[in-house]
mmCIF file of C-alpha atoms and ligand atoms in Angstrom:
data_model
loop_
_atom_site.group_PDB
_atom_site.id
_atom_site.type_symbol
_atom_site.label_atom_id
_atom_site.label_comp_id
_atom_site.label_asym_id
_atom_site.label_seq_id
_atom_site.Cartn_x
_atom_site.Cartn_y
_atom_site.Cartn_z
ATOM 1 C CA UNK W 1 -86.724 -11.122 50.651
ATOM 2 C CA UNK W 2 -90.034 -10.041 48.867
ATOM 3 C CA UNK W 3 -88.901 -12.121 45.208
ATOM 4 C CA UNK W 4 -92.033 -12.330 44.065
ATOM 5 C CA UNK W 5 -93.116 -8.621 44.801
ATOM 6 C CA UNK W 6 -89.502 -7.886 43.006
ATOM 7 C CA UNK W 7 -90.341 -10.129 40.014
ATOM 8 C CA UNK W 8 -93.975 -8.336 39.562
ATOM 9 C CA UNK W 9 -92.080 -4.294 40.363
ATOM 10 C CA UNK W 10 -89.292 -5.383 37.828
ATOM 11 C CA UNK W 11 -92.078 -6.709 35.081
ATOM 12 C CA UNK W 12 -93.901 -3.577 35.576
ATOM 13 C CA UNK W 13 -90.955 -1.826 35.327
ATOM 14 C CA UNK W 14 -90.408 -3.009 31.568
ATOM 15 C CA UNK W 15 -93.728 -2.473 30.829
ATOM 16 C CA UNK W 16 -93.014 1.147 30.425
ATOM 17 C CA UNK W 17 -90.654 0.900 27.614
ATOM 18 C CA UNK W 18 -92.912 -1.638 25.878
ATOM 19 C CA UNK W 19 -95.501 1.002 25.963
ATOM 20 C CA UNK W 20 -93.590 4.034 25.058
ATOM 21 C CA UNK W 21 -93.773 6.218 28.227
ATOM 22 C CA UNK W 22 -90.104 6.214 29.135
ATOM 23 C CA UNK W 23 -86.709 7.345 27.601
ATOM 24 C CA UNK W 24 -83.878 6.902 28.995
ATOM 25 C CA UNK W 25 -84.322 6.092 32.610
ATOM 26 C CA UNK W 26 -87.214 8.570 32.683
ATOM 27 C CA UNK W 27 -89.193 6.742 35.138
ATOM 28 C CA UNK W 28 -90.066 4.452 37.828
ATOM 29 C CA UNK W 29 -92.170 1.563 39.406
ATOM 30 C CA UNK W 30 -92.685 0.338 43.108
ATOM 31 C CA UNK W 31 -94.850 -1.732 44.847
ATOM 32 C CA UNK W 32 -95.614 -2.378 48.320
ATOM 33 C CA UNK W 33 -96.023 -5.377 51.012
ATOM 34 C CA UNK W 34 -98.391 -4.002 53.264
ATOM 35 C CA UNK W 35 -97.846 -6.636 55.928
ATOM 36 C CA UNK W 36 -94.408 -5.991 56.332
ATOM 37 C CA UNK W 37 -94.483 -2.286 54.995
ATOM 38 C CA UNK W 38 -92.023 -2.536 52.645
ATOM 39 C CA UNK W 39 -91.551 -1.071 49.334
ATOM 40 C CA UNK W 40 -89.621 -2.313 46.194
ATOM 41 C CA UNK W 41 -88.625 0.413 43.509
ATOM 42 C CA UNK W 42 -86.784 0.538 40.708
ATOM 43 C CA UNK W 43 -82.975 1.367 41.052
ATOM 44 C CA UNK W 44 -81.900 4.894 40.413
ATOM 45 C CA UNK W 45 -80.200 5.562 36.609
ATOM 46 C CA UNK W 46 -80.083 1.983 35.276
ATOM 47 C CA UNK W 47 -80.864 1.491 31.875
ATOM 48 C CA UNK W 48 -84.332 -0.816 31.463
ATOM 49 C CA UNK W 49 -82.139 -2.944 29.148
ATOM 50 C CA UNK W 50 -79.651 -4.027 31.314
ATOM 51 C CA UNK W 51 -82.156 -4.054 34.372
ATOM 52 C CA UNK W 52 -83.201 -7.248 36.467
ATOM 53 C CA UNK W 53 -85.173 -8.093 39.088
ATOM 54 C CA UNK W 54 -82.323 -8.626 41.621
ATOM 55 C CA UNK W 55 -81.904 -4.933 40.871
ATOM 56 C CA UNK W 56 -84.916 -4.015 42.206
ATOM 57 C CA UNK W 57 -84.320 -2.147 45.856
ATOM 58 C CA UNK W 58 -86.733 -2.777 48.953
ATOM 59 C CA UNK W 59 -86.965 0.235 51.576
ATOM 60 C CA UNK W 60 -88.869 0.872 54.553
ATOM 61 C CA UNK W 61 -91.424 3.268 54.668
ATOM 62 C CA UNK W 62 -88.760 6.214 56.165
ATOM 63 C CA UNK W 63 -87.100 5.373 52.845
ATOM 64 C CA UNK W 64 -83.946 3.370 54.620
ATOM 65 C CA UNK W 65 -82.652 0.674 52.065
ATOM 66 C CA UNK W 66 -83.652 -2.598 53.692
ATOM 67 C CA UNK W 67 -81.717 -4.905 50.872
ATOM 68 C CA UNK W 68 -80.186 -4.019 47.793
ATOM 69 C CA UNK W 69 -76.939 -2.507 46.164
ATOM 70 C CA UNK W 70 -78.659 -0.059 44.574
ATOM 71 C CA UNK W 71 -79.800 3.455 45.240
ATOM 72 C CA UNK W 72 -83.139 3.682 44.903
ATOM 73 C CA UNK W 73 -85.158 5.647 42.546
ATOM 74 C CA UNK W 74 -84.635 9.365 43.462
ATOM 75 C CA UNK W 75 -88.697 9.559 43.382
ATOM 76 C CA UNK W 76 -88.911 7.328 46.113
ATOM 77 C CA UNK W 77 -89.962 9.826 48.722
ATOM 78 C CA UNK W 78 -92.962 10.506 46.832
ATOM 79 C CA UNK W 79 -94.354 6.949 46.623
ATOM 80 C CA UNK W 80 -93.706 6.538 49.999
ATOM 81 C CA UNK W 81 -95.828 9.544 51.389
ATOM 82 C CA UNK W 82 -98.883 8.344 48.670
ATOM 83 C CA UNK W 83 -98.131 4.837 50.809
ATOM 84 C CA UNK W 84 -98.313 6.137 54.103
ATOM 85 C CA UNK W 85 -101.447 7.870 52.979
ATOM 86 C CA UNK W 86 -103.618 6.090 51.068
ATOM 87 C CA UNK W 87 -104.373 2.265 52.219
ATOM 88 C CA UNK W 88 -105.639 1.515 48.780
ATOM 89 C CA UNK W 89 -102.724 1.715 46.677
ATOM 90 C CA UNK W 90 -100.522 -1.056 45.646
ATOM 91 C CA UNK W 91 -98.768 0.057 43.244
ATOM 92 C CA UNK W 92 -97.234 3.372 41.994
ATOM 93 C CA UNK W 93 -95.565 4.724 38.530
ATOM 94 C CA UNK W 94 -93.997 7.983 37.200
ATOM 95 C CA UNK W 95 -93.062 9.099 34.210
ATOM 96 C CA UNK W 96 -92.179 11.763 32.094
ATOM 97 C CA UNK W 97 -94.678 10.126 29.058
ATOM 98 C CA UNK W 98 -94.641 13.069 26.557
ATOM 99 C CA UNK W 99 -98.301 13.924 26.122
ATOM 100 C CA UNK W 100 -98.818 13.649 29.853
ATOM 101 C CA UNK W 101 -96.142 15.575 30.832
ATOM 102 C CA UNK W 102 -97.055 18.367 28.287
ATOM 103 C CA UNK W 103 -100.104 19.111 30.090
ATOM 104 C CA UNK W 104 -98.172 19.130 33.306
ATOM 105 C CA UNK W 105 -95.921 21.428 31.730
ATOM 106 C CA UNK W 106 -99.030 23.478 30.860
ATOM 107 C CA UNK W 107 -100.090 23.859 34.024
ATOM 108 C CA UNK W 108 -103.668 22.469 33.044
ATOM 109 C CA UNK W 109 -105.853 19.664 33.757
ATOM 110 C CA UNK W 110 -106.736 16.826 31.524
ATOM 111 C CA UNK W 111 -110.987 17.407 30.993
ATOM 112 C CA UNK W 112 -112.946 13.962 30.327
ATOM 113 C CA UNK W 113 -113.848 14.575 26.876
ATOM 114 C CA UNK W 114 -114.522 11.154 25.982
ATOM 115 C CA UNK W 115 -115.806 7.757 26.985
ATOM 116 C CA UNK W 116 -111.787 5.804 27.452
ATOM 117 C CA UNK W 117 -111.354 8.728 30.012
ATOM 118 C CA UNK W 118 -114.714 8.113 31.972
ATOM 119 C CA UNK W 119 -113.841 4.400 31.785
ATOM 120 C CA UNK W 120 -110.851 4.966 34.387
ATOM 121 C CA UNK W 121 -111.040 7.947 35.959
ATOM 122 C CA UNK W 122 -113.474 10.043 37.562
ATOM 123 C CA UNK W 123 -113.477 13.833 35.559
ATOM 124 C CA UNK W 124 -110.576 15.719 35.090
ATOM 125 C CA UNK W 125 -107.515 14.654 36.113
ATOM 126 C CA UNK W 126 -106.020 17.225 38.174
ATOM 127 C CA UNK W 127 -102.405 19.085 37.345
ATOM 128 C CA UNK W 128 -101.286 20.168 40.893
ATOM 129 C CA UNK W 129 -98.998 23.246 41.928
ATOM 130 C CA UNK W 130 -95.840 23.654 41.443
ATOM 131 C CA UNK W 131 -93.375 23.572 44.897
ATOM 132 C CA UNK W 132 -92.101 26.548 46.438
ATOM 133 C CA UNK W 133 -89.107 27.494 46.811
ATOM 134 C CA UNK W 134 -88.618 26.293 50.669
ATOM 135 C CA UNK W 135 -90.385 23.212 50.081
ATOM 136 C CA UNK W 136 -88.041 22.727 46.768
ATOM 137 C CA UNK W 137 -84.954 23.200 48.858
ATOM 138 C CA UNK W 138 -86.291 21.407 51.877
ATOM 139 C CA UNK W 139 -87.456 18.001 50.230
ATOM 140 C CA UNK W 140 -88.217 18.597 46.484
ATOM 141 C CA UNK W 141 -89.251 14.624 46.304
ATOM 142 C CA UNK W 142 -90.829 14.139 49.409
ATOM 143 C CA UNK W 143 -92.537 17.483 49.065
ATOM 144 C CA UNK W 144 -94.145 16.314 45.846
ATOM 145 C CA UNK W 145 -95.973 13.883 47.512
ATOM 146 C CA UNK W 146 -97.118 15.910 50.476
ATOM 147 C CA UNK W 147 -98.709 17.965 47.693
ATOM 148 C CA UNK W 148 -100.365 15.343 45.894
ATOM 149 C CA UNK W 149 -101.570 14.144 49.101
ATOM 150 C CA UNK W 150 -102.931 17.292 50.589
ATOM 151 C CA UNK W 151 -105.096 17.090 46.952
ATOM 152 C CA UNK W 152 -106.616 13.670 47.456
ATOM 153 C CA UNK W 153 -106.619 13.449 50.988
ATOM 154 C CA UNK W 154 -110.476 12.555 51.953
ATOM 155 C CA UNK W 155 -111.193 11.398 48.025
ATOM 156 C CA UNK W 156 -111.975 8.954 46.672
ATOM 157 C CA UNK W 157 -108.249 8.557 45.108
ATOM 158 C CA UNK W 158 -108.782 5.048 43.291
ATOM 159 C CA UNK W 159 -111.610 6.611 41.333
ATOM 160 C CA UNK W 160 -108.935 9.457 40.250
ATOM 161 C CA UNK W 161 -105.954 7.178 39.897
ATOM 162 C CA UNK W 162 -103.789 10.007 38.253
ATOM 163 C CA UNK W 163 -101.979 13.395 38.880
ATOM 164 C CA UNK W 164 -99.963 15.861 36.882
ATOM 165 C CA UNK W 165 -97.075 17.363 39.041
ATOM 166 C CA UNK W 166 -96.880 20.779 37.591
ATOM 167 C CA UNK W 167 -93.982 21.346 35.316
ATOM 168 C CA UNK W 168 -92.469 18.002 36.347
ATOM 169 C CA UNK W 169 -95.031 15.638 35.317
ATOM 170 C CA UNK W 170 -97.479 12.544 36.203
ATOM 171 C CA UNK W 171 -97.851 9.828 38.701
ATOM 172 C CA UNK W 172 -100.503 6.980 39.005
ATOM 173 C CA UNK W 173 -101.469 4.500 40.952
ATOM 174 C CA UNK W 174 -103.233 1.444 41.169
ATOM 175 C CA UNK W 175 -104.021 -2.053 43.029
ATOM 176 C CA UNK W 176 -101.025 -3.283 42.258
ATOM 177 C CA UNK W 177 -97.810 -2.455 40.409
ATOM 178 C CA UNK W 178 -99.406 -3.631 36.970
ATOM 179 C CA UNK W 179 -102.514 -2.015 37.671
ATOM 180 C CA UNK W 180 -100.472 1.289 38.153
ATOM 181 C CA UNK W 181 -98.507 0.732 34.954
ATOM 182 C CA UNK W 182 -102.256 0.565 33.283
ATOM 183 C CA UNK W 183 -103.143 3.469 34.912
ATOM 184 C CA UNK W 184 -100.035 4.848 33.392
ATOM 185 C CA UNK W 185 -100.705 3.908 29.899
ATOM 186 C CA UNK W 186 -104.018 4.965 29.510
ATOM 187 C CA UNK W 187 -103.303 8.535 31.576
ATOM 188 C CA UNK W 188 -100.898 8.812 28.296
ATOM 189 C CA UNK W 189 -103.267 7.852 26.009
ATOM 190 C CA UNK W 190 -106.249 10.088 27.019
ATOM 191 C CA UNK W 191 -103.605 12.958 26.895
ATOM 192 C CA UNK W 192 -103.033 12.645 23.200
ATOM 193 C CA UNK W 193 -106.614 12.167 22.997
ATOM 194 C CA UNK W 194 -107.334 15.801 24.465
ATOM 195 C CA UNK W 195 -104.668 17.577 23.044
ATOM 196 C CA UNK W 196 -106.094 16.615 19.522
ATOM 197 C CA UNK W 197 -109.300 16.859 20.499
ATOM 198 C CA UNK W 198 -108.400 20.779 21.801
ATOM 199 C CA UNK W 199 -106.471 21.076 18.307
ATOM 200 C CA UNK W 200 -109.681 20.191 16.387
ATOM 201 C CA UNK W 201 -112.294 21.951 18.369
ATOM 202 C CA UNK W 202 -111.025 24.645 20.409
ATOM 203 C CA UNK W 203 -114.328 25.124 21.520
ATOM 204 C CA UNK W 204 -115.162 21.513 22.448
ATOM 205 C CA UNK W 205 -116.155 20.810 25.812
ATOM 206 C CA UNK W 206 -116.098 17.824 28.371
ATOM 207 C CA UNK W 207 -118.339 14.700 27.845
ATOM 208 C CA UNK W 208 -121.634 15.013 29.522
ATOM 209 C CA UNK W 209 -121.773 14.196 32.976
ATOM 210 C CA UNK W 210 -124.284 11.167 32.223
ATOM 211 C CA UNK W 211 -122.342 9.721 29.848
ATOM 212 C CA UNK W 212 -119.025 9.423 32.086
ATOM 213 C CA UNK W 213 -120.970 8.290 34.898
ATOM 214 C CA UNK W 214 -122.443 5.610 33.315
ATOM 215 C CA UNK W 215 -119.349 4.760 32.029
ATOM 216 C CA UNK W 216 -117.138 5.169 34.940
ATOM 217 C CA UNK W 217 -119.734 3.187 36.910
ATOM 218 C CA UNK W 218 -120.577 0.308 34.658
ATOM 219 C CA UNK W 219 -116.668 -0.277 34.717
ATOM 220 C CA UNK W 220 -115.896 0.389 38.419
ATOM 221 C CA UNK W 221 -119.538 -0.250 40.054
ATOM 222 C CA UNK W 222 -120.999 2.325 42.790
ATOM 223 C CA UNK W 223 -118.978 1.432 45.813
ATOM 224 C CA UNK W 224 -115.851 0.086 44.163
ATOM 225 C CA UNK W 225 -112.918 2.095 44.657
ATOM 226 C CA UNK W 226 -114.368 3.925 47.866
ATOM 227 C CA UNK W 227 -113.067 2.344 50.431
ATOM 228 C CA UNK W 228 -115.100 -0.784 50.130
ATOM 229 C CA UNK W 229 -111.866 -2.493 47.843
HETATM 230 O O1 5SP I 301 -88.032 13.312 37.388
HETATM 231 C C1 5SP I 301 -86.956 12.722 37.410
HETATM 232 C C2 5SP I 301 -85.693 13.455 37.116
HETATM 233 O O2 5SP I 301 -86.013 14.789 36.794
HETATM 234 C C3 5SP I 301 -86.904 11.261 37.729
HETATM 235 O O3 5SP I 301 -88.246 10.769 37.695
HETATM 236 C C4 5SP I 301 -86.077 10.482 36.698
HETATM 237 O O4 5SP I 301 -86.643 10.680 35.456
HETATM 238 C C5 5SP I 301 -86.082 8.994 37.050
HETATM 239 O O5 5SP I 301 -85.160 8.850 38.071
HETATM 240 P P1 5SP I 301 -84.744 7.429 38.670
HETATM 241 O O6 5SP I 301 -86.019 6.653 38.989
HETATM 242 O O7 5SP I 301 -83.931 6.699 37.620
HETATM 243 O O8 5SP I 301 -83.943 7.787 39.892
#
């Protein structure tokens, strides 16, 4: 079932190697049917080189495996609860990218100092809490994405297509599994961007709020993104 969804989740799925934001197994890449409401991820612990798109698993939204022989990716919990709440999204990656995940592991938010940031996302991309204890020991996965939910609920989430998980790292999202993996890639870039931009100037500050509108806009248009698709 779902073959070409699993051909697109496993191409997206080597994408991150290609573009440097994995070691290891350090990540994953669904994508979702929304007729049906099912979900194809990226098998738990298999190396990328030996990985193929009959690997790929397909769940149901409560996270029972549907088809596969695989387990899923243990991160599956969290795309499911950003698919049960947000109609928008398509597709959704996380990995432990270095530069990305250092500012998770700061605790801090990525500022929009720059005009590649503005193009494809809306300000700063946010660097939620960390867990408590009780909801670490309750649901650690699906808890992350009841956190990054309770952020974006009631945004406009496409126009912010990025989060840092505090101490654990990011996750992105997108129209579809490709446009999640781009999402991915240039999250990673604009956090080398602003680390070295912090090293420079300490004192710098973010890009004028004209500038990333216009840029933001002229990219994504007024109503795209909100709701309007
Ligand atoms: O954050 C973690 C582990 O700490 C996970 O994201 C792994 O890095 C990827 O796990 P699988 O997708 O292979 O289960």
């Amino acid at each position: 079932m779902l073959e070409e969804l699993k051909k697109e989740v496993y191409e997206a799925n080597m994408l991150l190697p290609k573009y440097g934001l994995v070691t290891f197994t350090w990540g994953n890449v669904s994508g979702i049917d929304r007729e049906s409401g099912l979900v194809v991820i990226k098998p738990s612990g298999v190396d990328y080189d030996k990985m193929t798109a009959d690997d790929m698993v397909v769940v149901d939204l409560e996270g029972n495996r549907v088809e596969g022989n695989l387990n899923p990716s243990s991160d599956t919990a969290t795309h499911l609860e950003l698919y049960k709440a947000f109609p928008d999204m398509g597709g959704i990656v996380h990995t432990h990218s270095p530069w990305a995940t250092s500012w998770a592991q700061a605790g801090r938010g990525i500022p929009c100092y720059g005009t590649t940031h503005a193009d494809y996302m809306y300000g700063e991309i946010p660097c939620v809490r960390n867990l408590t204890k009780e909801e670490i020991d309750e649901a650690y996965e699906k808890n992350t994405g009841v956190l990054i939910v309770e952020h974006f609920k009631d945004t406009e989430y496409m126009a912010m297509p990025a989060v840092l998980c505090k101490n654990h790292g990011p996750f992105t999202w997108g129209t579809d599994p490709h446009n999640a993996v781009h999402n991915a890639v240039v999250l990673e870039e604009v956090a080398k961007m602003a680390a070295r931009c912090e090293m420079i100037n300490p004192d710098v500050k973010p890009a004028p709020q004209e500038l990333q509108d216009k840029h933001y806009y002229r990219k994504h248009g007024k109503d795209a993104y909100y709701g309007q698709g």
